[in-house]
Short mmCIF file of C-alpha atoms in Angstrom, two decimals:
data_model
loop_
_atom_site.label_atom_id
_atom_site.label_comp_id
_atom_site.label_asym_id
_atom_site.label_seq_id
_atom_site.Cartn_x
_atom_site.Cartn_y
_atom_site.Cartn_z
CA MET A 1 0.00 0.00 0.00
CA LYS A 2 2.83 2.41 0.90
CA ARG A 3 4.56 1.57 -2.40
CA PHE A 4 1.35 2.32 -4.27
CA ASN A 5 1.02 5.70 -2.52
CA LYS A 6 4.56 6.67 -3.47
CA ILE A 7 3.94 5.80 -7.12
CA LEU A 8 0.68 7.76 -7.07
CA CYS A 9 2.44 10.82 -5.64
CA LEU A 10 5.08 10.68 -8.35
CA ILE A 11 2.39 10.48 -11.06
CA ILE A 12 0.64 13.54 -9.59
CA VAL A 13 3.88 15.58 -9.54
CA ILE A 14 4.65 14.72 -13.17
CA ALA A 15 1.07 15.52 -14.24
CA VAL A 16 1.21 18.96 -12.66
CA LEU A 17 4.61 19.50 -14.25
CA PHE A 18 3.17 18.94 -17.72
CA CYS A 19 0.05 21.05 -17.13
CA ASN A 20 1.70 24.05 -15.48
CA MET A 21 4.94 24.22 -17.46
CA GLY A 22 6.87 22.83 -14.56
CA LEU A 23 6.15 22.35 -10.86
CA LEU A 24 9.58 21.29 -9.65
CA SER A 25 9.02 19.97 -6.14
CA TYR A 26 11.48 18.97 -3.45
CA ALA A 27 11.48 15.19 -3.53
CA VAL A 28 14.60 13.58 -2.08
CA GLU A 29 17.75 14.59 -0.32
CA GLY A 30 20.28 12.37 -1.97
CA SER A 31 23.05 12.51 -4.54
CA ALA A 32 23.12 15.29 -7.11
CA ASN A 33 20.96 14.97 -10.21
CA TYR A 34 21.69 16.79 -13.48
CA TYR A 35 19.02 17.69 -16.05
CA TYR A 36 20.22 19.02 -19.42
CA PHE A 37 18.07 20.97 -21.89
CA ASP A 38 18.80 21.83 -25.52
CA SER A 39 16.01 23.60 -27.39
CA VAL A 40 17.75 23.06 -30.75
CA ASN A 41 19.06 19.49 -30.67
CA GLY A 42 17.31 18.04 -27.63
CA ASP A 43 14.61 15.39 -27.72
CA ASP A 44 11.80 15.01 -25.22
CA ASN A 45 12.17 11.26 -25.56
CA ASN A 46 15.59 11.51 -23.89
CA SER A 47 16.03 11.24 -20.14
CA GLY A 48 17.97 14.53 -19.98
CA THR A 49 20.18 13.21 -17.22
CA ASP A 50 23.41 13.35 -19.21
CA ILE A 51 24.85 16.00 -21.48
CA GLU A 52 24.84 13.74 -24.55
CA ASN A 53 21.09 13.13 -24.31
CA PRO A 54 19.42 16.43 -23.45
CA ILE A 55 15.70 16.92 -23.52
CA LYS A 56 14.15 19.71 -25.58
CA THR A 57 11.60 21.28 -23.23
CA LEU A 58 10.68 21.41 -19.56
CA ALA A 59 7.58 19.41 -20.41
CA GLY A 60 9.88 16.61 -21.52
CA LEU A 61 11.01 15.77 -17.99
CA LYS A 62 10.14 12.12 -17.34
CA GLU A 63 11.48 11.66 -13.85
CA LEU A 64 12.24 14.27 -11.26
CA LYS A 65 14.44 14.19 -8.18
CA VAL A 66 15.29 17.55 -6.64
CA GLY A 67 17.64 17.76 -3.71
CA PRO A 68 20.98 19.31 -2.73
CA GLY A 69 23.23 19.57 -5.76
CA THR A 70 20.50 19.14 -8.38
CA HIS A 71 21.35 21.10 -11.54
CA PHE A 72 18.93 22.28 -14.23
CA LEU A 73 21.21 23.31 -17.12
CA PHE A 74 20.01 25.02 -20.31
CA LYS A 75 22.24 25.07 -23.37
CA ASN A 76 23.36 28.51 -24.46
CA GLY A 77 21.98 29.73 -27.75
CA GLY A 78 18.60 28.20 -27.00
CA GLU A 79 15.24 29.63 -25.94
CA TYR A 80 13.04 27.83 -23.42
CA GLU A 81 9.41 28.34 -22.46
CA CYS A 82 9.42 28.40 -18.69
CA ALA A 83 6.74 29.31 -16.15
CA THR A 84 8.02 27.17 -13.32
CA THR A 85 7.40 26.93 -9.59
CA LEU A 86 10.27 25.47 -7.60
CA THR A 87 9.89 24.38 -3.96
CA CYS A 88 13.10 22.79 -2.73
CA LYS A 89 16.12 22.97 -0.47
CA GLY A 90 19.77 22.75 -1.27
CA THR A 91 22.51 23.24 1.27
CA LYS A 92 25.03 26.05 1.68
CA ASP A 93 27.79 23.90 0.18
CA ASN A 94 25.58 22.07 -2.29
CA PRO A 95 22.82 24.30 -3.62
CA VAL A 96 20.17 23.55 -6.20
CA VAL A 97 21.42 25.21 -9.41
CA ILE A 98 19.52 26.64 -12.38
CA SER A 99 22.05 27.76 -14.98
CA SER A 100 23.39 27.28 -18.51
CA TYR A 101 26.13 25.38 -20.36
CA GLY A 102 27.93 25.48 -23.67
CA ASP A 103 29.02 28.29 -25.97
CA GLY A 104 27.05 31.09 -27.58
CA GLU A 105 24.58 33.68 -26.35
CA ARG A 106 23.25 32.92 -22.90
CA ALA A 107 20.21 30.68 -22.72
CA ILE A 108 16.85 32.47 -22.62
CA LEU A 109 14.15 31.43 -20.16
CA LYS A 110 10.92 33.15 -21.05
CA THR A 111 7.18 33.16 -20.76
CA ASP A 112 4.57 34.93 -22.85
CA GLU A 113 1.94 34.42 -20.15
CA LYS A 114 1.05 36.94 -17.43
CA THR A 115 3.05 35.08 -14.81
CA GLU A 116 6.63 34.70 -13.62
CA VAL A 117 9.39 32.84 -15.40
CA LEU A 118 10.45 31.37 -12.03
CA LYS A 119 8.64 31.17 -8.71
CA LEU A 120 10.91 30.18 -5.83
CA PHE A 121 8.47 29.37 -3.02
CA ASP A 122 9.78 28.09 0.33
CA CYS A 123 13.20 27.56 -1.21
CA SER A 124 16.60 27.66 0.45
CA TYR A 125 20.06 27.53 -1.07
CA VAL A 126 19.07 27.83 -4.70
CA THR A 127 21.43 29.51 -7.21
CA VAL A 128 20.12 30.94 -10.49
CA SER A 129 22.91 32.14 -12.76
CA ASN A 130 24.17 32.94 -16.26
CA LEU A 131 20.77 33.18 -17.90
CA HIS A 132 18.69 35.65 -19.91
CA ILE A 133 15.17 36.02 -18.51
CA LYS A 134 12.39 37.75 -20.42
CA ALA A 135 8.63 38.01 -19.94
CA PRO A 136 6.88 40.53 -22.22
CA ASN A 137 3.55 40.03 -20.44
CA GLY A 138 4.79 38.89 -17.03
CA GLY A 139 7.69 39.10 -14.58
CA GLY A 140 11.04 37.56 -13.85
CA ILE A 141 11.51 35.82 -10.49
CA TRP A 142 9.13 35.79 -7.53
CA ILE A 143 10.64 34.68 -4.22
CA ASP A 144 8.09 34.01 -1.48
CA THR A 145 7.81 32.18 1.83
CA ARG A 146 4.43 30.58 2.42
CA ASN A 147 5.32 27.99 5.08
CA GLU A 148 8.92 28.54 6.17
CA THR A 149 11.88 30.94 6.17
CA SER A 150 14.09 31.09 3.09
CA GLU A 151 17.90 31.09 3.32
CA GLY A 152 20.76 31.57 0.91
CA ILE A 153 19.18 32.16 -2.51
CA VAL A 154 21.67 33.57 -5.06
CA LEU A 155 20.80 35.32 -8.34
CA ASP A 156 24.03 35.83 -10.27
CA ASN A 157 24.84 37.24 -13.71
CA ILE A 158 21.28 37.28 -15.02
CA TYR A 159 20.14 39.54 -17.86
CA PHE A 160 16.51 40.61 -17.28
CA THR A 161 14.82 42.23 -20.29
CA ASP A 162 11.48 42.99 -21.92
CA MET A 163 9.05 43.05 -18.98
CA GLN A 164 6.04 45.30 -19.56
CA ASN A 165 8.04 48.50 -19.86
CA TYR A 166 5.17 50.78 -20.90
CA LYS A 167 3.69 53.95 -19.43
CA VAL A 168 1.13 53.64 -16.63
CA HIS A 169 -1.11 55.97 -14.60
CA SER A 170 -0.46 54.66 -11.09
CA ARG A 171 2.13 52.92 -8.96
CA ASP A 172 2.71 49.28 -9.76
CA ASP A 173 1.01 46.54 -7.74
CA ASN A 174 3.54 45.08 -5.28
CA THR A 175 1.10 42.69 -3.58
CA ASN A 176 1.13 39.55 -5.68
CA GLY A 177 4.32 38.73 -7.49
CA ALA A 178 6.69 39.97 -10.14
CA ALA A 179 4.20 39.70 -13.01
CA VAL A 180 1.61 42.13 -11.65
CA GLY A 181 4.49 44.27 -10.34
CA ARG A 182 6.13 44.38 -13.79
CA ALA A 183 9.35 43.48 -11.98
CA ALA A 184 12.53 41.57 -12.67
CA VAL A 185 12.53 40.28 -9.09
CA MET A 186 9.83 40.45 -6.41
CA VAL A 187 10.56 39.27 -2.88
CA LYS A 188 7.37 38.51 -0.94
CA GLY A 189 5.12 41.55 -1.39
CA LEU A 190 3.48 44.49 0.35
CA PRO A 191 1.50 43.36 2.21
CA ALA A 192 3.19 39.97 2.64
CA LYS A 193 1.34 36.66 2.71
CA SER A 194 3.31 35.21 5.63
CA ARG A 195 5.51 36.08 8.61
CA TYR A 196 8.49 34.15 7.25
CA ALA A 197 11.58 36.06 6.08
CA VAL A 198 13.85 35.77 3.06
CA ASN A 199 17.33 35.85 4.61
CA ASN A 200 20.79 36.08 3.06
CA LEU A 201 19.51 36.73 -0.44
CA THR A 202 22.32 37.74 -2.82
CA ILE A 203 21.71 39.42 -6.17
CA ARG A 204 24.92 40.26 -8.00
CA ASN A 205 26.26 41.16 -11.44
CA CYS A 206 22.79 41.37 -12.97
CA GLU A 207 21.53 43.73 -15.66
CA VAL A 208 17.95 44.95 -15.89
CA TYR A 209 16.99 46.63 -19.16
CA ASN A 210 13.66 47.56 -20.73
CA CYS A 211 11.75 46.34 -17.69
CA ALA A 212 9.29 48.47 -15.74
CA ASN A 213 10.80 47.65 -12.32
CA GLY A 214 13.95 46.03 -10.99
CA PHE A 215 14.26 44.39 -7.57
CA MET A 216 11.32 44.93 -5.19
CA ILE A 217 12.29 43.56 -1.77
CA TRP A 218 9.67 43.28 0.99
CA GLY A 219 9.56 41.68 4.43
CA SER A 220 6.54 41.37 6.74
CA TRP A 221 5.09 44.33 8.60
CA ASN A 222 2.66 43.11 11.27
CA GLU A 223 0.35 40.22 12.17
CA GLU A 224 -2.51 41.60 10.07
CA GLN A 225 -0.12 42.33 7.19
CA ASN A 226 -1.44 45.89 7.03
CA PRO A 227 1.36 48.19 5.86
CA TRP A 228 -0.56 51.31 6.86
CA CYS A 229 -1.29 50.24 10.44
CA GLU A 230 -1.03 52.37 13.57
CA GLU A 231 2.44 52.72 15.04
CA ASP A 232 1.77 50.56 18.08
CA GLU A 233 0.73 47.73 15.74
CA VAL A 234 4.03 47.67 13.84
CA ASP A 235 5.76 44.34 14.49
CA PRO A 236 8.02 43.69 11.52
CA VAL A 237 9.74 40.48 10.50
CA TYR A 238 12.77 41.77 8.63
CA ASN A 239 14.61 40.11 5.78
CA LYS A 240 18.21 39.89 6.99
CA GLY A 241 21.49 39.79 5.10
CA LEU A 242 20.30 41.13 1.73
CA LEU A 243 23.16 41.92 -0.68
CA ILE A 244 22.66 43.59 -4.06
CA ASP A 245 26.06 44.07 -5.67
CA GLY A 246 27.30 45.23 -9.06
CA CYS A 247 23.93 45.47 -10.82
CA TYR A 248 23.03 47.80 -13.69
CA PHE A 249 19.49 49.12 -14.22
CA HIS A 250 18.64 51.26 -17.24
CA GLU A 251 15.87 52.47 -19.54
CA MET A 252 13.03 51.60 -17.13
CA ASP A 253 9.58 53.07 -16.65
CA ALA A 254 9.76 52.85 -12.86
CA GLU A 255 12.05 51.86 -9.98
CA ALA A 256 15.36 50.01 -9.72
CA VAL A 257 15.57 48.86 -6.07
CA ILE A 258 13.23 48.98 -3.08
CA VAL A 259 14.80 47.93 0.22
CA GLY A 260 11.59 47.25 2.12
CA MET A 261 11.53 45.85 5.68
CA CYS A 262 15.14 44.70 5.72
CA ASP A 263 17.69 44.68 8.51
CA GLY A 264 21.37 44.83 7.59
CA ALA A 265 20.82 45.13 3.83
CA LEU A 266 23.62 46.37 1.57
CA VAL A 267 23.18 47.76 -1.95
CA THR A 268 26.60 48.53 -3.40
CA ASP A 269 28.35 49.39 -6.66
CA CYS A 270 25.14 49.60 -8.70
CA ARG A 271 24.00 51.97 -11.44
CA ALA A 272 20.46 53.19 -12.08
CA ILE A 273 20.48 55.22 -15.30
CA ASN A 274 17.28 56.54 -16.88
CA CYS A 275 14.96 54.76 -14.47
CA CYS A 276 11.67 56.36 -13.36
CA GLN A 277 11.00 57.52 -16.92
CA GLY A 278 7.27 57.61 -16.23
CA GLU A 279 6.73 61.27 -15.34
CA GLY A 280 3.64 60.39 -13.32
CA VAL A 281 1.45 63.32 -14.34
CA ASP A 282 -1.88 63.46 -16.15
CA GLU A 283 -2.83 65.63 -19.12
CA ASN A 284 -3.38 68.56 -16.73
CA GLY A 285 0.02 68.22 -15.13
CA GLU A 286 -1.36 66.83 -11.87
CA ILE A 287 0.77 64.22 -10.12
CA GLU A 288 -0.67 60.70 -10.41
CA TYR A 289 2.00 58.60 -8.65
CA PHE A 290 5.51 58.69 -7.21
CA THR A 291 8.61 56.63 -8.09
CA ALA A 292 12.30 56.81 -7.14
CA ALA A 293 15.28 54.76 -8.25
CA MET A 294 16.67 53.30 -4.99
CA TRP A 295 14.90 53.75 -1.67
CA PHE A 296 14.31 52.42 1.83
CA TRP A 297 10.89 51.56 3.27
CA GLY A 298 10.56 50.43 6.89
CA SER A 299 14.16 49.20 7.07
CA GLU A 300 16.86 49.22 9.75
CA ASN A 301 20.66 49.30 9.79
CA SER A 302 20.97 49.17 6.00
CA THR A 303 23.19 50.95 3.47
CA ILE A 304 23.08 52.07 -0.15
CA GLN A 305 26.58 53.02 -1.31
CA TYR A 306 28.90 53.54 -4.29
CA CYS A 307 25.94 53.87 -6.65
CA GLU A 308 25.34 56.15 -9.62
CA ILE A 309 21.74 57.35 -9.97
CA ALA A 310 20.90 59.56 -12.95
CA GLY A 311 18.24 60.69 -15.38
CA GLN A 312 15.04 60.19 -13.36
CA LYS A 313 11.96 62.01 -14.69
CA ASN A 314 9.17 61.24 -12.21
CA VAL A 315 7.84 64.64 -11.17
CA GLY A 316 6.52 63.61 -7.76
CA ASP A 317 9.72 61.89 -6.62
CA GLY A 318 12.67 61.29 -8.96
CA MET A 319 15.28 61.58 -6.19
CA ALA A 320 18.41 59.65 -5.28
CA ILE A 321 18.05 59.87 -1.47
CA ASP A 322 14.78 58.57 0.02
CA PHE A 323 14.23 57.28 3.54
CA ASP A 324 10.56 56.29 3.60
CA SER A 325 8.09 55.12 6.24
CA HIS A 326 9.66 54.04 9.52
CA THR A 327 13.24 53.73 8.23
CA ASN A 328 15.88 54.09 10.96
CA ASN A 329 19.67 53.91 11.25
CA CYS A 330 20.14 53.61 7.50
CA THR A 331 22.80 55.26 5.33
CA TYR A 332 23.36 56.61 1.85
CA GLN A 333 27.05 57.16 1.17
CA TYR A 334 29.28 57.67 -1.87
CA ILE A 335 26.28 58.28 -4.14
CA TYR A 336 26.82 60.02 -7.49
CA SER A 337 23.46 61.61 -8.26
CA HIS A 338 23.06 63.72 -11.37
CA ASP A 339 20.43 65.07 -13.75
CA ASN A 340 17.52 63.85 -11.61
CA VAL A 341 14.36 65.74 -10.64
CA ARG A 342 15.83 66.29 -7.17
CA PHE A 343 18.57 64.98 -4.92
CA MET A 344 16.61 64.12 -1.77
CA CYS A 345 13.07 63.85 -0.43
CA ASN A 346 12.56 61.86 2.77
CA CYS A 347 9.09 60.81 3.88
CA PRO A 348 8.89 59.91 7.58
CA ASN A 349 5.56 58.86 9.04
CA HIS A 350 4.41 57.74 12.50
CA SER A 351 6.82 59.40 14.99
CA GLY A 352 9.49 60.07 12.39
CA HIS A 353 12.84 58.58 11.42
CA TYR A 354 15.80 58.15 13.75
CA GLY A 355 19.53 57.92 13.13
CA ASN A 356 19.70 58.09 9.33
CA THR A 357 22.83 59.37 7.57
CA VAL A 358 23.75 60.94 4.21
CA ARG A 359 27.49 61.46 3.71
CA TYR A 360 30.14 61.83 1.01
CA CYS A 361 27.65 62.13 -1.83
CA LEU A 362 27.92 64.25 -4.99
CA SER A 363 24.78 65.76 -6.54
CA VAL A 364 25.01 67.63 -9.86
CA ASN A 365 22.11 69.20 -11.79
CA ASP A 366 19.39 67.62 -9.65
CA ASN A 367 17.31 70.73 -10.08
CA ALA A 368 13.90 70.18 -11.66
CA ALA A 369 12.26 70.41 -8.21
CA ARG A 370 13.14 71.17 -4.61
CA SER A 371 14.99 68.79 -2.30
CA THR A 372 13.99 68.37 1.33
CA THR A 373 15.40 66.60 4.35
CA ALA A 374 11.93 65.57 5.53
CA VAL A 375 8.34 65.97 4.37
CA GLY A 376 5.93 66.39 7.30
CA SER A 377 6.36 67.49 10.89
CA GLU A 378 7.25 63.98 12.14
CA GLY A 379 10.66 64.67 10.71
CA GLU A 380 14.16 63.26 10.75
CA HIS A 381 15.62 62.86 14.25
CA ASN A 382 19.34 62.43 14.96
CA PHE A 383 19.89 62.89 11.25
CA SER A 384 23.49 63.25 10.01
CA PHE A 385 24.10 65.11 6.75
CA TYR A 386 27.75 65.84 6.18
CA ASN A 387 30.55 66.14 3.62
CA ASN A 388 28.20 66.23 0.67
CA THR A 389 28.70 68.38 -2.43
CA ILE A 390 25.46 69.69 -3.94
CA VAL A 391 25.96 71.57 -7.21
CA ASN A 392 23.41 73.44 -9.34
CA CYS A 393 20.45 72.24 -7.30
CA GLY A 394 16.97 73.71 -7.03
CA GLU A 395 15.48 74.94 -3.78
CA PHE A 396 16.97 72.97 -0.88
CA GLN A 397 14.93 72.55 2.29
CA LEU A 398 16.69 71.83 5.58
CA LYS A 399 13.29 71.23 7.15
CA ASN A 400 11.75 69.17 9.94
CA LEU A 401 15.04 68.22 11.54
CA TYR A 402 15.43 67.44 15.24
CA ASP A 403 18.67 66.81 17.19
CA SER A 404 20.46 66.61 13.84
CA TYR A 405 23.88 67.48 12.47
CA VAL A 406 24.47 69.34 9.18
CA ALA A 407 28.16 70.03 8.54
CA ASN A 408 30.93 70.24 5.95
CA ASN A 409 28.53 70.44 2.99
CA ILE A 410 28.82 72.52 -0.18
CA PHE A 411 25.51 73.96 -1.44
CA VAL A 412 25.74 75.63 -4.87
CA LEU A 413 22.23 76.58 -5.94
CA GLU A 414 20.86 77.58 -9.29
CA LYS A 415 20.49 81.32 -9.56
CA GLY A 416 17.18 82.42 -8.07
CA LYS A 417 16.77 79.34 -5.84
CA THR A 418 16.81 79.42 -2.06
CA ILE A 419 17.64 77.50 1.10
CA ALA A 420 14.60 76.92 3.33
CA TYR A 421 15.09 75.97 6.97
CA ASP A 422 13.47 75.75 10.39
CA MET A 423 14.22 78.24 13.13
CA GLY A 424 14.05 77.60 16.85
CA SER A 425 16.49 76.37 19.46
CA LYS A 426 14.08 73.67 20.64
CA ARG A 427 14.99 71.59 17.61
CA ASN A 428 18.52 71.28 18.96
CA ASN A 429 20.19 71.02 15.53
CA VAL A 430 23.85 71.78 14.85
CA TYR A 431 24.92 73.50 11.62
CA GLU A 432 28.61 74.15 11.13
CA ASN A 433 31.31 74.66 8.52
CA ASN A 434 29.09 74.49 5.47
CA CYS A 435 29.67 76.48 2.28
CA TYR A 436 26.83 78.23 0.42
CA TYR A 437 27.08 79.80 -3.01
CA ASN A 438 24.48 81.62 -5.13
CA VAL A 439 22.28 81.83 -2.03
CA MET A 440 22.21 83.49 1.38
CA LYS A 441 23.56 81.59 4.35
CA PRO A 442 20.69 80.38 6.54
CA LEU A 443 20.28 82.33 9.76
CA VAL A 444 20.69 79.04 11.63
CA ASP A 445 24.15 78.65 10.06
CA THR A 446 25.70 82.10 10.29
CA GLY A 447 29.15 80.74 11.11
CA SER A 448 29.50 79.01 7.76
CA MET A 449 31.00 80.33 4.52
CA ASN A 450 29.44 82.14 1.58
CA ILE A 451 32.20 81.89 -0.95
CA LEU A 452 33.27 80.42 -4.29
CA PRO A 453 34.14 76.77 -3.45
CA GLY A 454 37.18 76.45 -5.70
CA PHE A 455 36.40 73.33 -7.70
CA SER A 456 39.12 71.83 -9.88
CA GLY A 457 37.12 72.09 -13.11
CA ASP A 458 33.95 73.41 -14.71
CA ASP A 459 32.76 70.39 -16.71
CA TYR A 460 29.54 69.39 -14.92
CA SER A 461 29.47 66.06 -16.77
CA ASP A 462 32.80 65.05 -15.19
CA LYS A 463 32.57 64.21 -11.49
CA ASN A 464 36.30 64.91 -11.11
CA SER A 465 35.56 68.56 -11.72
CA PHE A 466 34.38 68.67 -8.10
CA LEU A 467 37.69 67.94 -6.50
CA LEU A 468 39.01 71.05 -4.75
CA SER A 469 41.91 73.23 -5.77
CA LYS A 470 44.81 73.23 -3.29
CA ASP A 471 44.15 76.94 -2.73
CA SER A 472 40.43 76.48 -2.11
CA PRO A 473 39.32 78.04 1.20
CA LEU A 474 37.41 74.83 1.88
CA VAL A 475 40.52 72.65 2.18
CA GLY A 476 41.12 72.00 5.87
CA ALA A 477 38.15 74.16 6.88
CA GLY A 478 35.76 71.37 7.83
CA SER A 479 34.84 69.89 11.18
CA ARG A 480 36.54 66.71 12.27
CA ILE A 481 33.91 63.98 12.55
CA ASP A 482 34.47 60.87 14.60
CA ASP A 483 33.16 58.09 12.35
CA ASP A 484 34.43 54.98 10.59
CA VAL A 485 34.90 56.67 7.21
CA THR A 486 38.47 56.53 5.81
CA THR A 487 37.94 57.42 2.13
CA ASP A 488 36.19 60.26 0.35
CA PHE A 489 33.66 60.16 -2.51
CA PHE A 490 36.46 59.84 -5.07
CA GLY A 491 38.06 56.85 -3.34
CA ASN A 492 40.98 58.84 -1.91
CA GLU A 493 42.20 58.34 1.63
CA ILE A 494 40.91 61.22 3.74
CA THR A 495 43.94 63.30 4.70
CA SER A 496 42.30 66.67 5.30
CA ASN A 497 39.15 67.82 7.14
CA ASN A 498 37.55 69.55 4.17
CA ILE A 499 34.17 70.95 3.33
CA GLY A 500 32.50 68.83 0.62
CA CYS A 501 32.90 65.24 -0.54
CA TYR A 502 36.60 65.54 -1.38
CA GLY A 503 39.06 64.68 1.42
CA GLY A 504 42.50 65.37 -0.05
CA THR A 505 44.90 68.31 0.19
CA GLY A 506 43.86 69.76 -3.17
CA THR A 507 44.73 69.52 -6.85
CA GLU A 508 47.14 71.72 -8.81
CA SER A 509 44.29 73.58 -10.53
CA GLU A 510 44.24 77.33 -9.96
CA TYR A 511 41.75 78.90 -7.58
CA GLU A 512 40.33 82.10 -9.06
CA GLU A 513 39.04 84.38 -6.34
CA GLU A 514 35.73 86.06 -6.91
CA GLY A 515 35.92 89.80 -7.50
CA PHE A 516 34.78 92.06 -4.66
CA LEU A 517 31.98 93.69 -6.65
CA ASP A 518 30.87 90.33 -8.06
CA ALA A 519 30.64 88.90 -4.53
CA ILE A 520 28.59 91.90 -3.32
CA ALA A 521 26.23 91.63 -6.30
CA ARG A 522 25.82 87.90 -5.74
CA LYS A 523 25.05 88.33 -2.05
CA LEU A 524 22.53 91.11 -2.73
CA ARG A 525 20.86 88.89 -5.29
CA GLY A 526 20.67 86.15 -2.66
CA VAL A 527 19.00 88.54 -0.21
CA LYS A 528 16.43 89.52 -2.86
CA ASP A 529 15.70 85.90 -3.82
CA THR A 530 15.24 84.93 -0.17
CA ILE A 531 12.85 87.81 0.52
CA ILE A 532 10.79 86.95 -2.54
CA HIS A 533 10.69 83.31 -1.48
CA GLU A 534 9.55 84.15 2.05
CA ILE A 535 6.80 86.42 0.74
CA LYS A 536 5.56 83.60 -1.51
CA VAL A 537 5.56 81.19 1.44
CA ILE A 538 3.47 83.61 3.52
CA PHE A 539 0.86 84.19 0.83
CA ASP A 540 0.72 80.56 -0.33
#
């Protein structure tokens, strides 16, 4: 009877595999099994278990054993219909592998249906690598935990393309997978369907092109899975150990990376170029929705660093720096932000954010709209904003800060733009050793400089233009900050306490001092612009 039941179970698994384009279920934990696919020369009458006898399609699988070390290998140069759900476990030293073999262009896994190419449900230690994934009507990979915690999934060297990259009139749906989210990768969802985390997920060396969204990472928020709950109901289960490294996102309607409900996440050495191309306005110019390239939501102790973010067009957001909704103790550092709508717009809710940091970033031409440290009175608390260089920006709001530190920054505004700030000693903020140009110094920061910074060059398309001349008055004029930072934005060892994101002793370029009359005219213009701005604020 037991033997009969086992045979019946195997028949059911194979039947579902044929009907659903592949339900690859965890079956045994034994020796490694290899399954080879060749869409050109394979034959579904083959077993597929050796490289000389590959099968042609996923539907051709006759027998299935998935355990540690199982490999599903697709021959390069081929194209494979794949809408597959995998539920299995490898081990740290012997993962389940989905990859390619042979010469030629990387193997393509695709689906034309409105679903995901791969669903990894309740999986641990699975590696997906060296593939091209496309889904013109669906999504790439959906990782979810329905019954248990996930550990150690790796997505490596995957080219994600052609995923519903068209204009929309609202934010994308993040509740139910990568297909409805128009995403290359969706982890869980907002709200999540379970209280189990996805831990130690690594996504590295991937490219996302002509997709609406990139990597949308979500944990679990509270027992009711209500992301908009009251503050005393927040009880998150964080995804821990997320690493996104060396990925390139470009030509996308919406967002590159959301770090949602993570603890200890690291996004590093990535580029997001021409993402958020959906402007998000209707025919009357009214804002319909908001998107940003790389942002935190409800996360703790996480970092986005060494990333280039450029060319965003979304009118409502379109910023590089975005701490959103209950994000605390997180950091943006070494960010090269240029030609975006704005540099920063943080959105705290509940009782505000605590302990976030922005340091050693360079912003150039982020000037289509104003930047702000915090929208709403809940504000940023214990916020650190230092050694950043902000060039040719729009209005910059140092607003809704409490017990915060703003130091060693260069603010060069577009002509006619202003610095907005909060007054009042009760906020207990410290402003020191900043440099302002083309704008008045804020009254809360009277001890800082209003002077030509002395950049090494004038080519705004070259980030090295924003090194400092050795004769710049900003070299050595900054506050010494006790932190763990040893290198500046440009990768140099910090040898001088400077103002701005450069930490060296200066380049050999000549510093041209501003003429006396030019400086007076500039400062008077700044006074006029500030008065006009304040009058507008009063009457608006």
